[in-house]
Each structure stands twice: as C-alpha cells, then as structure tokens.
CSV table of C-alpha atoms in Angstrom, one decimal:
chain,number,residue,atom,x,y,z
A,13,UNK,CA,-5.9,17.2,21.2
A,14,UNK,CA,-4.2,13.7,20.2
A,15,UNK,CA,-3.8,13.8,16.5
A,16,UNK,CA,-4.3,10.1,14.8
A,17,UNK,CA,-3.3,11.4,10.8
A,18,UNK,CA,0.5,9.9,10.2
A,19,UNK,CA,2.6,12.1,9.4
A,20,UNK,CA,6.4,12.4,8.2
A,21,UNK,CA,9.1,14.3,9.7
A,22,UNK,CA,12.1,14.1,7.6
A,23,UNK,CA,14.2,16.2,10.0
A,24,UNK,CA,13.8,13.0,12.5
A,25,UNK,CA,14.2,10.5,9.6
A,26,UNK,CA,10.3,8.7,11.0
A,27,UNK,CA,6.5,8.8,10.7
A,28,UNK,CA,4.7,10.1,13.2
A,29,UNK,CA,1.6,9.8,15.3
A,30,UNK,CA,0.7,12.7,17.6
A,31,UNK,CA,4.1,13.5,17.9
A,32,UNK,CA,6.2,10.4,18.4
A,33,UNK,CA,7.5,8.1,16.1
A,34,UNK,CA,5.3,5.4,14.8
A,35,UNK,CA,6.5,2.1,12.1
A,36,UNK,CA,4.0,1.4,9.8
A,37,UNK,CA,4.1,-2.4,10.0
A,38,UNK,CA,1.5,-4.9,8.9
A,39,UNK,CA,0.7,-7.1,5.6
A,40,UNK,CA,-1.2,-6.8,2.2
A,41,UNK,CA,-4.9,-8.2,2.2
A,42,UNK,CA,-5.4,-6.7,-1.5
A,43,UNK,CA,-8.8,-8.2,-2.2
A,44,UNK,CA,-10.8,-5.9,0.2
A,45,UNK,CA,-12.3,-3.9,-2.1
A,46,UNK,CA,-12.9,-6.9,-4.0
A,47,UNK,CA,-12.5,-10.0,-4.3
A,48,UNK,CA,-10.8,-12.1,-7.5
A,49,UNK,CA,-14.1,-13.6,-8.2
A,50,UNK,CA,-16.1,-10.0,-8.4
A,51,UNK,CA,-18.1,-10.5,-5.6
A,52,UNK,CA,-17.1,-8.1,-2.4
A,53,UNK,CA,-15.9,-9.2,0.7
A,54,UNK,CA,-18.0,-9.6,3.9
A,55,UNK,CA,-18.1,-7.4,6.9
A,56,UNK,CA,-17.2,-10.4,9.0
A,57,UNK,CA,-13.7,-10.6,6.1
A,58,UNK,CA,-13.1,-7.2,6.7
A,59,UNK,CA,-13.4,-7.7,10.3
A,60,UNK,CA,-11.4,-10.3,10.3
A,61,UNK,CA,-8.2,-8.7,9.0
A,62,UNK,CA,-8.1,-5.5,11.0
A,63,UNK,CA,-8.5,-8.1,14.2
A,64,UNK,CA,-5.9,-10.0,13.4
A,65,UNK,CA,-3.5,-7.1,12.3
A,66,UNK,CA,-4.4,-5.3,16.0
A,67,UNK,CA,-4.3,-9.0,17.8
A,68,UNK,CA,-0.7,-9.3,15.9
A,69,UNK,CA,0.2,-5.9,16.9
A,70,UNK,CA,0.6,-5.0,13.2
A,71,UNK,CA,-0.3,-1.1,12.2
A,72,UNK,CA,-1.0,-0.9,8.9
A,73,UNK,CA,-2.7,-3.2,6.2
A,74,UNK,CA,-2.0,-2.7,2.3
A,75,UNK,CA,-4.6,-3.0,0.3
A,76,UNK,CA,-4.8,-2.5,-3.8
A,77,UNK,CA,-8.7,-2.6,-4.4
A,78,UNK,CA,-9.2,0.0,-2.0
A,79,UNK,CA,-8.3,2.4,-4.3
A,80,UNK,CA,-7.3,0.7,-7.4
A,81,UNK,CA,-10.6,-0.3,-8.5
A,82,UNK,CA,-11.5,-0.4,-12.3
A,83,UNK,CA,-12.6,-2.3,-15.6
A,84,UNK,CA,-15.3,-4.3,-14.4
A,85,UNK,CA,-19.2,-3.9,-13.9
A,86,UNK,CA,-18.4,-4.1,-9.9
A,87,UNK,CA,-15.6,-1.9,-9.8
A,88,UNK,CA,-15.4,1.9,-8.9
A,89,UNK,CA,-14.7,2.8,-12.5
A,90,UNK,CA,-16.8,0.2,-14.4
A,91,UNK,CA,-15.4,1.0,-18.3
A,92,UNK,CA,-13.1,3.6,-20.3
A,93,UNK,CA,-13.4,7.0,-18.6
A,94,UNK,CA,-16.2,9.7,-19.8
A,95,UNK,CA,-16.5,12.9,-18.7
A,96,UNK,CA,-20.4,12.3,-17.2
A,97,UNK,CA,-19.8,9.0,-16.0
A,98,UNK,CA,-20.1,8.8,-12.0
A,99,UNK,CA,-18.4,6.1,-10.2
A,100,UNK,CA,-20.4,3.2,-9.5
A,101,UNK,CA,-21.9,3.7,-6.1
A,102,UNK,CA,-22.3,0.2,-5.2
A,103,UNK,CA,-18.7,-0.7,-5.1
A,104,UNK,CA,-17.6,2.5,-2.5
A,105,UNK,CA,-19.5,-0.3,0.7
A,106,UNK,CA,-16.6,-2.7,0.7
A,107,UNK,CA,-14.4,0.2,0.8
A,108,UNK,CA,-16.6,2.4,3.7
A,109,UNK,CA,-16.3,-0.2,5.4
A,110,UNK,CA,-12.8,-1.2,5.9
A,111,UNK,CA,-12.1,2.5,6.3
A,112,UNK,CA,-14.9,2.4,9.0
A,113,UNK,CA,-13.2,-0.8,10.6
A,114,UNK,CA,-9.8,1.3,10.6
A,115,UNK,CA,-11.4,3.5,13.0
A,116,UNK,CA,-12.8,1.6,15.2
A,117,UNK,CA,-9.5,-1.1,15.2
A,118,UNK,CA,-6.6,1.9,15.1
A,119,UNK,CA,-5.1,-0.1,12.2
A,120,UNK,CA,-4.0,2.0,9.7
A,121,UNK,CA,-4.8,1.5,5.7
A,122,UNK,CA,-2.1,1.8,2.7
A,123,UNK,CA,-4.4,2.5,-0.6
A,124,UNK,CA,-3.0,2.3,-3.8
A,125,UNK,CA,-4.8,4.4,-6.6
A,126,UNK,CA,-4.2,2.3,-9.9
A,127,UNK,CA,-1.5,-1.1,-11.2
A,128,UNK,CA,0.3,-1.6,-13.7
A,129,UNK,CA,-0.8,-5.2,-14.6
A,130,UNK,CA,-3.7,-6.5,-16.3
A,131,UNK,CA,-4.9,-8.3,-13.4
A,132,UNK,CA,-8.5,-8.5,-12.1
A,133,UNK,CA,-8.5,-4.8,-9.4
A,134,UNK,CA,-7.8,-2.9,-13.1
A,135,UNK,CA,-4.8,-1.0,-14.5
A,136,UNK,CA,-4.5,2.9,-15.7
A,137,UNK,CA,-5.1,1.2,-19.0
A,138,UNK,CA,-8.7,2.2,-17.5
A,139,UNK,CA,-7.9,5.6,-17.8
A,140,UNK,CA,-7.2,5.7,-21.1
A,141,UNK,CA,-10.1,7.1,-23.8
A,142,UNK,CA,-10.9,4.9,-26.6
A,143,UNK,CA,-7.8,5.2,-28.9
A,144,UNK,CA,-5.3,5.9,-26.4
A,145,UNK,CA,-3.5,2.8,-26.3
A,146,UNK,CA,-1.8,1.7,-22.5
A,147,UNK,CA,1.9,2.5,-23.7
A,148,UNK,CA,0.7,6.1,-24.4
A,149,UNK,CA,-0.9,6.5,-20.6
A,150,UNK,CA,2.3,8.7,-19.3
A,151,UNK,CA,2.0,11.0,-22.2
A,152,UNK,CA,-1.5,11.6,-22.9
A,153,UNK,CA,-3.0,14.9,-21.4
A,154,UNK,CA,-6.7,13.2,-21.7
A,155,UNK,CA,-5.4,9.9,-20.0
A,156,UNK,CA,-4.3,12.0,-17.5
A,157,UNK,CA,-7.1,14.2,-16.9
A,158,UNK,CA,-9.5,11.3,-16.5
A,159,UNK,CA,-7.1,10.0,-13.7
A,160,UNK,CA,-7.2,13.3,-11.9
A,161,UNK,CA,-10.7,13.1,-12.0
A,162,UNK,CA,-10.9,9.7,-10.3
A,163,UNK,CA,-8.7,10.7,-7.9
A,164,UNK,CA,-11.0,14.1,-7.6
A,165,UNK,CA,-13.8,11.6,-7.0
A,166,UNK,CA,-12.0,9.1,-4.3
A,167,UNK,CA,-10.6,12.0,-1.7
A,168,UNK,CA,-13.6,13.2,-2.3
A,169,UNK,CA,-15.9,10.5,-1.2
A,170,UNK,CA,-18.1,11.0,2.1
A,171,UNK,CA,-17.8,8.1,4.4
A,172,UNK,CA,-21.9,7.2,4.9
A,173,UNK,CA,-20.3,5.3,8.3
A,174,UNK,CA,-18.6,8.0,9.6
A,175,UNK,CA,-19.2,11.3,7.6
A,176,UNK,CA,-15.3,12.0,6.7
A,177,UNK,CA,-13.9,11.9,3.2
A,178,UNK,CA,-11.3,10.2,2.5
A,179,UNK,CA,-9.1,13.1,2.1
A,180,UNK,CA,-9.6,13.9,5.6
A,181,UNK,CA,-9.6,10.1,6.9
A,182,UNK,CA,-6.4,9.8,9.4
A,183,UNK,CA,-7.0,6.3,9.0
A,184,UNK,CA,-5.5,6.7,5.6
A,185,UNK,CA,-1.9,6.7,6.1
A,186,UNK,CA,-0.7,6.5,2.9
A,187,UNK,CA,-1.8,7.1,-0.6
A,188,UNK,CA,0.4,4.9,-3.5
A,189,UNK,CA,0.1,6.5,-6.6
A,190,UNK,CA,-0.3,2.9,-8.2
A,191,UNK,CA,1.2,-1.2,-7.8
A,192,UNK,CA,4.5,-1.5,-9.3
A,193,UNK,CA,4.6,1.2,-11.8
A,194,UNK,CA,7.9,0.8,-12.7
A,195,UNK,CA,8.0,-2.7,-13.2
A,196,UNK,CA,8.5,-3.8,-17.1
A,197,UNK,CA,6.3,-6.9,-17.6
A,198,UNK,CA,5.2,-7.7,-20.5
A,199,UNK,CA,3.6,-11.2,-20.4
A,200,UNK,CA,1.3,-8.7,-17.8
A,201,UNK,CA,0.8,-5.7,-20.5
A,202,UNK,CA,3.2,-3.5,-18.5
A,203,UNK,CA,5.7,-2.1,-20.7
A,204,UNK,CA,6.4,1.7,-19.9
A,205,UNK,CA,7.5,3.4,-16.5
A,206,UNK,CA,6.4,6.4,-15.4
A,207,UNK,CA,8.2,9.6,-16.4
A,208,UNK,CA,9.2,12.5,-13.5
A,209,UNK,CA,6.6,14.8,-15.1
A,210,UNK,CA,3.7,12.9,-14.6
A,211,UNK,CA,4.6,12.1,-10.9
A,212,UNK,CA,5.4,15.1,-10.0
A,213,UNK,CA,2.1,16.6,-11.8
A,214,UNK,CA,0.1,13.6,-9.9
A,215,UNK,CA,1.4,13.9,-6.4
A,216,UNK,CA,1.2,17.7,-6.4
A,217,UNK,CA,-2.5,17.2,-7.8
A,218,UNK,CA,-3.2,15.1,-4.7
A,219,UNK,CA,-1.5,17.2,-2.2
A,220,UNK,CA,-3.9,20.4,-3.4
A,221,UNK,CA,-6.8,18.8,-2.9
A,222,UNK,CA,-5.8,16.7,0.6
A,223,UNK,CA,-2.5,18.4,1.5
A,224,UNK,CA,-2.8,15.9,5.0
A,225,UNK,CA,-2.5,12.8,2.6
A,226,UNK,CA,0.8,11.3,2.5
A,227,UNK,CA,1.6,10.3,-0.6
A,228,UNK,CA,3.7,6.5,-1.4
A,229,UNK,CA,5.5,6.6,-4.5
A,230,UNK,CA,5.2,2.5,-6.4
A,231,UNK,CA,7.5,3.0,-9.0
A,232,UNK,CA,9.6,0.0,-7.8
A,233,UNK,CA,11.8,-1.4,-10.2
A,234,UNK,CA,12.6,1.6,-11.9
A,235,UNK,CA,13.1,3.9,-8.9
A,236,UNK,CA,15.8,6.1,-8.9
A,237,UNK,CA,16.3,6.2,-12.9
A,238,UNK,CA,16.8,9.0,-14.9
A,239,UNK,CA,13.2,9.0,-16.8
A,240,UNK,CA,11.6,8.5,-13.2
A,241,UNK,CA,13.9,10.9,-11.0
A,242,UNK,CA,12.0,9.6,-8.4
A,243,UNK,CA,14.2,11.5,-5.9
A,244,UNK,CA,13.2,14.7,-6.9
A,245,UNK,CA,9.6,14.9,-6.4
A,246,UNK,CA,9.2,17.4,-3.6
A,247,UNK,CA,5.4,16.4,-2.9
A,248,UNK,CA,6.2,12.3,-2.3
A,249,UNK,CA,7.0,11.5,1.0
A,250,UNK,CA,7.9,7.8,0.5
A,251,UNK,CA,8.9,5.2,-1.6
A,252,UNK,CA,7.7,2.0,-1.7
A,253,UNK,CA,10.2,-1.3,-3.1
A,254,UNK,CA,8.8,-4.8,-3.2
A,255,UNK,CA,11.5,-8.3,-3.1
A,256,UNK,CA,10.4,-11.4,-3.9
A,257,UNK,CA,14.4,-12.2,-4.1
A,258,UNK,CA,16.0,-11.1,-0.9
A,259,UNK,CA,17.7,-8.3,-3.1
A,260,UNK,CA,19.7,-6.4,0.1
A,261,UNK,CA,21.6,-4.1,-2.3
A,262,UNK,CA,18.6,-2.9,-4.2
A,263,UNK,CA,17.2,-2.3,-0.6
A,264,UNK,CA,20.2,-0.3,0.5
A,265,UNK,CA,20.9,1.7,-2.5
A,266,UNK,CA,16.9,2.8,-2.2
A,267,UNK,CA,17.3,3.4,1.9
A,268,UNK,CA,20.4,5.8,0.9
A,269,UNK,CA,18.7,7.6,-1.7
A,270,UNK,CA,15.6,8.1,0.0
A,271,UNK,CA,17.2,9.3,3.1
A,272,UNK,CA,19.3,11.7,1.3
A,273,UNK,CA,16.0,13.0,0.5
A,274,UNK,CA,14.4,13.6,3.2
A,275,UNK,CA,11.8,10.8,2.2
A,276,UNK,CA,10.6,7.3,3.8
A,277,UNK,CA,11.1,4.1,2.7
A,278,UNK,CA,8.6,1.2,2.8
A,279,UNK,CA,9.1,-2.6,1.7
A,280,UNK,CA,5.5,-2.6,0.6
A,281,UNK,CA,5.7,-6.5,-0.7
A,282,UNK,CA,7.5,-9.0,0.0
A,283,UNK,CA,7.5,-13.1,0.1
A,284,UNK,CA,5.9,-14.5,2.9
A,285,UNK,CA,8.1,-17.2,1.6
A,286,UNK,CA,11.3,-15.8,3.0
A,287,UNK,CA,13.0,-16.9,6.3
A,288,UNK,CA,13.8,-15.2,9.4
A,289,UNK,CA,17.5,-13.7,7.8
A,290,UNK,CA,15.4,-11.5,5.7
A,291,UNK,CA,13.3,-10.3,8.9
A,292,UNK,CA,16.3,-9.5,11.2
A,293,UNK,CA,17.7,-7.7,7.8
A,294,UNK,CA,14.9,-5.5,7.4
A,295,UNK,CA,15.1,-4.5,11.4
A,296,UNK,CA,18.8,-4.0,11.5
A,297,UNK,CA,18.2,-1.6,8.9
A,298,UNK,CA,15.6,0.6,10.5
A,299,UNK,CA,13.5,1.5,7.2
A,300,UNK,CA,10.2,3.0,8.1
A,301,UNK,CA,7.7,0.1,7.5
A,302,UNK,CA,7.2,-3.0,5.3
A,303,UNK,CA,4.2,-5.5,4.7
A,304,UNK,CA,4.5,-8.9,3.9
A,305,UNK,CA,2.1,-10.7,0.9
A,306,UNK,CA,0.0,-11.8,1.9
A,307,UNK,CA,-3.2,-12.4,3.9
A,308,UNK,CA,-6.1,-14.2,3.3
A,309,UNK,CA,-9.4,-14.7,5.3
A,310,UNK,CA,-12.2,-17.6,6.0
A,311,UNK,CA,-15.9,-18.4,4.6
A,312,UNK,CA,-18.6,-17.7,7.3
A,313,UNK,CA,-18.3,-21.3,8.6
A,314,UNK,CA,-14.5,-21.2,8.9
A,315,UNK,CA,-13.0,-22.5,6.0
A,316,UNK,CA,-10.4,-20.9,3.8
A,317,UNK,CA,-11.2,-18.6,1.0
A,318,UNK,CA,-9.3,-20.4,-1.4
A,319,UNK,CA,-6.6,-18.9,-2.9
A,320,UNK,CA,-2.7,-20.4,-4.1
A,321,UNK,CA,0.0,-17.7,-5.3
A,322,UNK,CA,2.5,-19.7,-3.1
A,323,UNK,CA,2.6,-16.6,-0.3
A,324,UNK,CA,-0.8,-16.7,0.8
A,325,UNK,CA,-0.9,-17.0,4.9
A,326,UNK,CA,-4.1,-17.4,6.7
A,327,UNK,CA,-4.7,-16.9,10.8
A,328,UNK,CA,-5.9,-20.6,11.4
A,329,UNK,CA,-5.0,-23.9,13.6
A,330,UNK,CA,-5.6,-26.0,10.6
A,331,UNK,CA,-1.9,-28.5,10.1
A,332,UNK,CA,0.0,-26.8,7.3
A,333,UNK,CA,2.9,-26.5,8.3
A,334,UNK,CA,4.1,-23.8,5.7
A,335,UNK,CA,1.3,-21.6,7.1
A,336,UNK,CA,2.4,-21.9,10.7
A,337,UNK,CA,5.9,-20.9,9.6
A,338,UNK,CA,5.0,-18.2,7.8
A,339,UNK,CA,2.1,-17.1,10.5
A,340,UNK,CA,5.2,-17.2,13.0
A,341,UNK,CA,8.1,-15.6,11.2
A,342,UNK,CA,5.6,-12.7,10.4
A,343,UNK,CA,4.3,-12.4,14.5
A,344,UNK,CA,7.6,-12.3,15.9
A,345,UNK,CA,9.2,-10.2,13.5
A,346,UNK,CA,6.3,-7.6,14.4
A,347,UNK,CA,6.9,-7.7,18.2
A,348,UNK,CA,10.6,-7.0,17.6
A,349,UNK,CA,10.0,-4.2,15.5
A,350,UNK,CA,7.2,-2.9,18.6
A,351,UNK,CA,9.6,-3.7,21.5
A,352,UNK,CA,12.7,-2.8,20.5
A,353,UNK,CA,11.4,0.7,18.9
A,354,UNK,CA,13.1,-0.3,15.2
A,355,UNK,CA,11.7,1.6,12.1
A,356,UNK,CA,11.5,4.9,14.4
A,357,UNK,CA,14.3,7.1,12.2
A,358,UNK,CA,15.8,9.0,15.0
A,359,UNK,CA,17.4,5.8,16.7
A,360,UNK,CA,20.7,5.3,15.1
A,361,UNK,CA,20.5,1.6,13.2
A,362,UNK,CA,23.9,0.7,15.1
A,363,UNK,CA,21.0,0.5,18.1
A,364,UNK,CA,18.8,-1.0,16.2
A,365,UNK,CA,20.3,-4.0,15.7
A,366,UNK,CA,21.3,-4.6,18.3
A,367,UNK,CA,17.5,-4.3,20.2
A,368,UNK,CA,16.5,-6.4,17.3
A,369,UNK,CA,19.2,-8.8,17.7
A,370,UNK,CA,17.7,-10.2,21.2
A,371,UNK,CA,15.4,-12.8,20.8
C-alpha cells in the first residue's frame, strides 16, 4: 500500500515518502487561513497556490493561519481562552479546504500552531487567561493548558471534505509548534523565548495524541541556547531557521547541530529578495527543505491581491521586473533541487554540489 504521510528517518539523514527520500521544497502563502483584511480566502486563491506549487514542481507550501489562528471574531480562537468556549466553526472552511486541495494536488502543507508577534493571524498572547500577561506564557500552567486544548481541538478536527482529522491527514507534513518563537522583538511584543520544559511538554503532548504528526520546532533565533536546549527534545523532528540576511554560519552551525541529533533542518523563511548565490548555497548544503516568503494570489478577474512587504512574488505576466526575477530564481532553484536529488540526506553533500552545480 503506497504510504503518502512524510516521515523522517534519521538513520538516512532524509524525509521520506513511502520509502524513498522526499525534499520538502515549496514557499509560504501565510494568508490562507485568512487573509490580512479578515475576510477568508476564496476557493479559486486556494486553488491557485497548490497549482502553482505542483505546476513549479514545489512539494510543500507553509502556511501560518492554517493553524495559527486567533484574536479576532473570524479566527479559530475568537478571544482569551475559556474552558466552554468552542472554536469558531466558521473559520475551520478556509482551512478544510486547502487541506482538501492538498489531497487532491499532492502538495504537501507546513502548519504552524501559534506566533510570537502581534500581527493580524494572533500570538500565544491568545492563550493567556485574563491576568496572565504574554511575558508570563512559558511559565504559566493555565496558559499552557488552554494551548493544549487548542491543539486538542485542531488534530482533532474532522475534515467535512474528506472525513480525516487532521491528526491523521498525510497531507500534513509538518506541525511548527509556532512562527519565530525565539525571536526577541520587542517593537512586535515578543520579548521571551521559549524554555526546554515547555517544548518538550508541547511536542510530547502532540505526539500522544497524533504520534504520525511530525513535529517542526520555530524557535529560530534562539535555537540551540541553553534556556531552549532545543537539541534535546526527543519528540521534535526538525528545526526550522528563517534568513532575511544570507547568514551561512548561523545556517551551518544549526545543519551540524541538528544532524548530530538525528533531526532535520528546514529554512522555513527566507527573502525572496536574495540572489541565485544564496540558492546554489542552500543546495550545496543538502538541508532537508526550505520555503521562500513569499506568495501571493489574484482577485477573481486577475488582478493582484494587493500586498507590499518588499518579498511578495505573484505567478503573473504582468512587467515587473523584480517579480520575474524573483518568480525565476525560485523555479529554477526547485528543478535543481528535483533533478539532481539534493535535500535527500543519504547523498553525501560533496555530490550534491556538484549535481547542483550544473546548470
């Protein structure tokens, strides 16, 4: 029976898909649960992304509101959490429906379940009961009980489209416990990284209830440190970093770590921005996925939805020529990665770059 759930074999140093090694390769779309104006997006959006990631040859799309999904009337967790309150039923369509769209494309999803940053998906500041303040979310037992529930509730949910939860979805292939939770910025209300208790408490919580789930650990910035240990979790099995700086010893000092491990290692941002050095540095050193930022789609009648955080690429003919570029970069650093078998852990990176190498 072929077997479609990814799964990771740290003896061969690789995801897998039924049995051979598989790169999880692709791009953020992080508005799919919702977009930055509240409203959801359409089927024909949704559509529209996981056609262009299987046109592109991409495997993979990361995507925030998919999961993280809180603090507004629209969102899975409308307000502060109660122990009654149910989810908000009306928000899980956007979200049934790109799962539904995985399935039917073959392009996998990357979910995160929370953010650090008080933008407009929510943060675990959402978690926190009235007089709990955000800095106190690590520690706090009732903070993190109402997360667990949440996260009860998601790998819980029943697909109406297809009749699988998500904990049993193989179109999930990897569950990030939350965006850049390591990352101390202030001017975004994130001031306080995660400690090794409370990941390791949160991944094992995850793994008992969907033990198929992989789990993506966003700590970022601080990974590796002492009060993260992020190393020693034994239920993680990757790590996600993010460059908007073309950073190669931050990248090579997480590769090494992470492959002492046993775990993977996934570049789950970076700048569309950057030029075709950075792509041929990521192949050469055969990491196990990465997704650019990011990827935007069109109105009904073809126009852009707008949107300007000087990354944002759309699939269009329209002349911009930073678009094209970026459009370009991002296709043929995909069919390298496909036909040359990089990002597949048991091929030494010596080989790697030099199949990557070949234009």
């Amino acid at each position: 029976m072929y077997d479609r759930r990814i799964r990771w074999n740290a003896s061969r140093n690789c995801f897998e898909r039924n049995g051979a090694a598989f790169p999880l390769i692709g791009f953020n779309a992080y508005w799919m649960g919702i977009h930055e104006t509240f409203s959801y997006p359409t089927l024909e959006q949704t559509h529209e992304m996981f056609s262009l990631a299987a046109k592109l040859g991409a495997t993979a799309i990361r995507s925030h509101t998919l999961g993280c999904s809180s603090g507004h009337a629209k969102m899975l967790r409308p307000s502060i959490p109660r122990s009654n309150e149910a989810l908000n039923e009306c928000a899980w369509a956007p979200i049934d429906a790109a799962f539904k769209t995985a399935q039917e494309t073959g392009v996998y999803i990357v979910a995160n379940l929370t953010d650090s940053y008080a933008w407009y998906n929510g943060s675990y500041v959402h978690f926190c009961p009235e007089g709990v303040p955000k800095n106190s979310f690590w520690e706090s037992r009732d903070a993190r009980d109402a997360f667990k529930r949440y996260i009860y509730e998601y790998l819980n949910h029943v697909n109406p489209f297809t009749g699988v939860a998500i904990k049993d979805c193989p179109e999930l292939a990897l569950l990030e416990l939350g965006n850049e939770l390591g990352n101390f910025r202030p001017e975004a209300t994130s001031v306080t990284t995660p400690t090794f208790e409370w990941l390791d408490e949160i991944s094992k919580y995850i793994k008992s209830i969907a033990p198929d789930v992989l789990i993506l650990n966003g700590t970022d910035e601080c990974l590796g440190s002492d009060r993260s240990n992020d190393f020693a979790l034994a239920a993680v099995d990757a790590h996600s970093v993010h460059f908007y700086e073309m950073d190669y010893k931050r990248l090579d000092n997480a590769i090494r770590s992470a492959r002492k491990a046993g775990k993977g290692v996934i570049v789950g941002e970076y700048s569309s921005t950057f030029p075709e050095s950075w792509y041929r540095a990521l192949e050469r050193r055969n990491i196990h996925g990465d997704m650019v930022w990011s990827f935007y789609p069109h109105e009904r009648d073809g126009t852009r939805v707008p949107h300007d955080d000087g990354f944002t690429v759309w699939d269009d003919v329209q002349p911009d020529v930073d678009n094209s570029r970026r459009l370009c970069l991002f296709e043929a650093h995909v069919k390298r990665v496909r036909d040359n078998d990089c990002y597949m852990g048991s091929i030494s990176p010596a080989s790697c770059i030099n199949g990557c190498e070949i234009s």
